[in-house]
Coordinates of C-alpha atoms in Angstrom, one line a residue:
M1 CA 0.3 0.3 0.2
L2 CA 3.2 2.2 0.5
R3 CA 3.5 2.7 -3.2
F4 CA 0.3 4.5 -3.7
S5 CA 0.6 8.1 -3.4
R6 CA -1.8 9.8 -1.2
N7 CA -4.0 11.7 -3.8
R8 CA -4.8 8.7 -5.3
V9 CA -7.7 6.3 -5.1
V10 CA -6.4 2.6 -4.5
A11 CA -8.8 -0.2 -5.0
F12 CA -6.5 -3.2 -3.3
D13 CA -6.5 -6.4 -4.9
L14 CA -4.5 -9.1 -2.8
D15 CA -2.9 -11.0 -6.1
D16 CA -1.2 -8.2 -6.7
A17 CA -0.6 -6.9 -3.3
L18 CA 1.2 -10.8 -3.4
A19 CA 3.5 -11.2 -6.3
F20 CA 6.7 -11.7 -6.5
E21 CA 6.9 -9.0 -9.7
G22 CA 6.1 -5.8 -9.7
E23 CA 6.3 -2.5 -6.4
T24 CA 5.4 -5.4 -4.3
G25 CA 6.1 -6.2 -1.0
P26 CA 6.8 -9.9 -1.6
Y27 CA 9.1 -8.6 -4.7
L28 CA 11.6 -6.3 -1.3
Q29 CA 12.1 -9.0 0.7
Y30 CA 12.6 -11.3 -1.5
S31 CA 15.3 -9.4 -2.9
V32 CA 16.7 -8.9 0.4
V33 CA 16.2 -13.0 1.1
R34 CA 18.4 -13.6 -2.1
A35 CA 21.5 -11.2 -0.6
R36 CA 21.3 -13.4 1.9
N37 CA 21.4 -15.9 0.5
I38 CA 24.1 -15.6 -1.7
L39 CA 26.3 -14.2 1.4
A40 CA 25.5 -17.2 4.1
K41 CA 26.6 -19.9 0.6
L42 CA 29.9 -17.7 0.3
A43 CA 30.3 -18.3 3.7
E44 CA 29.6 -21.7 3.2
R45 CA 32.2 -21.7 -0.1
R46 CA 34.6 -19.3 1.3
G47 CA 35.0 -19.1 5.2
A48 CA 32.2 -17.1 7.4
A49 CA 34.4 -14.1 7.3
E50 CA 34.5 -13.5 2.7
S51 CA 30.4 -12.4 4.6
D52 CA 31.5 -10.2 7.4
A53 CA 30.9 -6.8 7.2
A54 CA 33.9 -5.4 9.6
W55 CA 36.1 -8.4 7.1
L56 CA 34.5 -7.4 4.1
A57 CA 35.6 -3.7 4.8
A58 CA 39.0 -3.9 5.7
H59 CA 40.1 -6.6 2.6
V60 CA 38.0 -5.0 -0.5
D61 CA 40.1 -3.3 -2.8
L62 CA 39.3 -1.7 -5.9
G63 CA 42.7 -0.5 -7.8
G64 CA 43.8 -4.1 -9.0
M65 CA 40.1 -3.7 -11.0
S66 CA 39.4 -1.2 -14.2
E67 CA 37.7 1.6 -14.4
S68 CA 34.7 0.5 -16.3
D69 CA 34.8 -3.0 -14.4
V70 CA 34.9 -0.3 -10.7
V71 CA 32.0 1.9 -12.0
A72 CA 29.3 -0.7 -12.8
F73 CA 29.8 -1.7 -8.8
W74 CA 28.8 1.5 -7.9
E75 CA 25.1 2.1 -8.6
I76 CA 24.5 0.3 -5.6
P77 CA 26.2 2.1 -2.7
L78 CA 25.2 5.4 -4.7
L79 CA 21.8 4.0 -4.2
L80 CA 22.1 3.7 -1.2
S81 CA 23.5 6.9 0.0
R82 CA 20.4 8.5 -1.2
T83 CA 17.6 6.9 1.3
E84 CA 18.5 9.3 3.7
A85 CA 17.2 12.1 1.4
V86 CA 14.9 10.2 -0.1
L87 CA 13.3 9.6 3.6
R88 CA 13.5 13.5 4.9
Q89 CA 11.6 14.4 1.4
A90 CA 8.9 11.5 2.0
I91 CA 8.3 13.1 5.8
D92 CA 8.5 16.8 4.5
S93 CA 6.2 15.8 2.0
L94 CA 4.0 13.5 3.5
E95 CA 5.0 11.1 0.8
L96 CA 5.2 7.6 1.6
A97 CA 5.0 6.6 -1.5
S98 CA 8.7 7.7 -2.5
V99 CA 10.2 5.1 0.1
A100 CA 8.7 2.7 -1.6
K101 CA 9.7 3.8 -5.0
H102 CA 13.4 4.0 -3.6
A103 CA 13.4 0.5 -2.2
Y104 CA 11.7 -0.9 -5.6
V105 CA 14.5 0.6 -7.3
L106 CA 17.2 -0.8 -5.1
A107 CA 15.1 -4.1 -5.1
Q108 CA 16.3 -3.9 -9.1
A109 CA 19.2 -3.0 -9.1
F110 CA 20.3 -5.5 -6.9
N111 CA 18.2 -8.5 -9.2
S112 CA 19.8 -6.9 -11.6
F113 CA 23.3 -7.0 -10.0
Y114 CA 23.2 -10.5 -8.6
H115 CA 22.1 -11.5 -12.6
R116 CA 25.4 -9.7 -13.7
S117 CA 28.0 -10.7 -11.4
P118 CA 27.9 -13.8 -9.7
V119 CA 29.4 -14.1 -6.2
A120 CA 30.1 -16.9 -5.2
K121 CA 30.8 -18.8 -8.2
E122 CA 34.0 -15.6 -8.4
D123 CA 37.5 -17.6 -8.1
D124 CA 39.2 -13.9 -8.5
P125 CA 39.3 -13.1 -4.9
S126 CA 39.8 -9.1 -5.1
I127 CA 36.6 -8.7 -7.9
R128 CA 34.8 -11.2 -5.1
R129 CA 35.2 -9.0 -1.9
V130 CA 33.8 -6.1 -3.7
R131 CA 30.7 -7.8 -4.8
A132 CA 30.4 -9.4 -1.9
G133 CA 30.8 -5.9 -0.2
V134 CA 28.0 -4.9 -2.6
T135 CA 25.7 -7.0 -1.5
R136 CA 26.4 -6.3 1.8
L137 CA 26.2 -3.3 1.7
Y138 CA 22.1 -4.0 0.0
L139 CA 21.5 -6.7 2.7
D140 CA 22.2 -3.6 5.6
G141 CA 21.1 -1.1 3.9
M142 CA 17.6 -3.1 2.8
T143 CA 16.8 -4.4 5.8
H144 CA 17.1 -1.3 7.3
L145 CA 14.4 0.8 5.2
L146 CA 12.3 -2.4 5.3
S147 CA 11.8 -1.9 9.3
L148 CA 11.1 1.9 8.1
M149 CA 9.0 0.3 6.1
G150 CA 7.2 -1.8 8.8
I151 CA 8.1 -4.4 6.1
E152 CA 9.4 -7.6 8.0
V153 CA 12.4 -9.9 5.6
P154 CA 11.4 -13.7 6.5
D155 CA 14.3 -16.4 6.7
R156 CA 13.3 -17.9 3.5
M157 CA 10.9 -17.7 0.5

């Protein structure tokens, strides 16, 4: 329901609300569950440290990557950096739909990232760590954003 602006008449449809595609809570939840599963698989294959936020912060190095590769990894961190401004704007305008739209754009960006850039299967440690770092940022940031919207993230879907 958060995706609708306050000036719009809404006809509630349960099937639409529970869909795993489009601007729905389950779509957002699924993207976070997917990120959590990616990091769990990575920890299982490579060790728990490789999915830990503090360890990744200390071990991610973009120095050995080409400029075009580095640019490809910035979309999600940049979107996450806008979250505070989106929240402020939503509060100031009393238009909470912008928060839901921001979450949807983040989920789309993560799903695109995941399909382009496998994490656990990557053999190059520096690339794997960057991908894991982006995944960890997404998991933590999106979990927080969903909690602000009152949306819980289930353990599995």
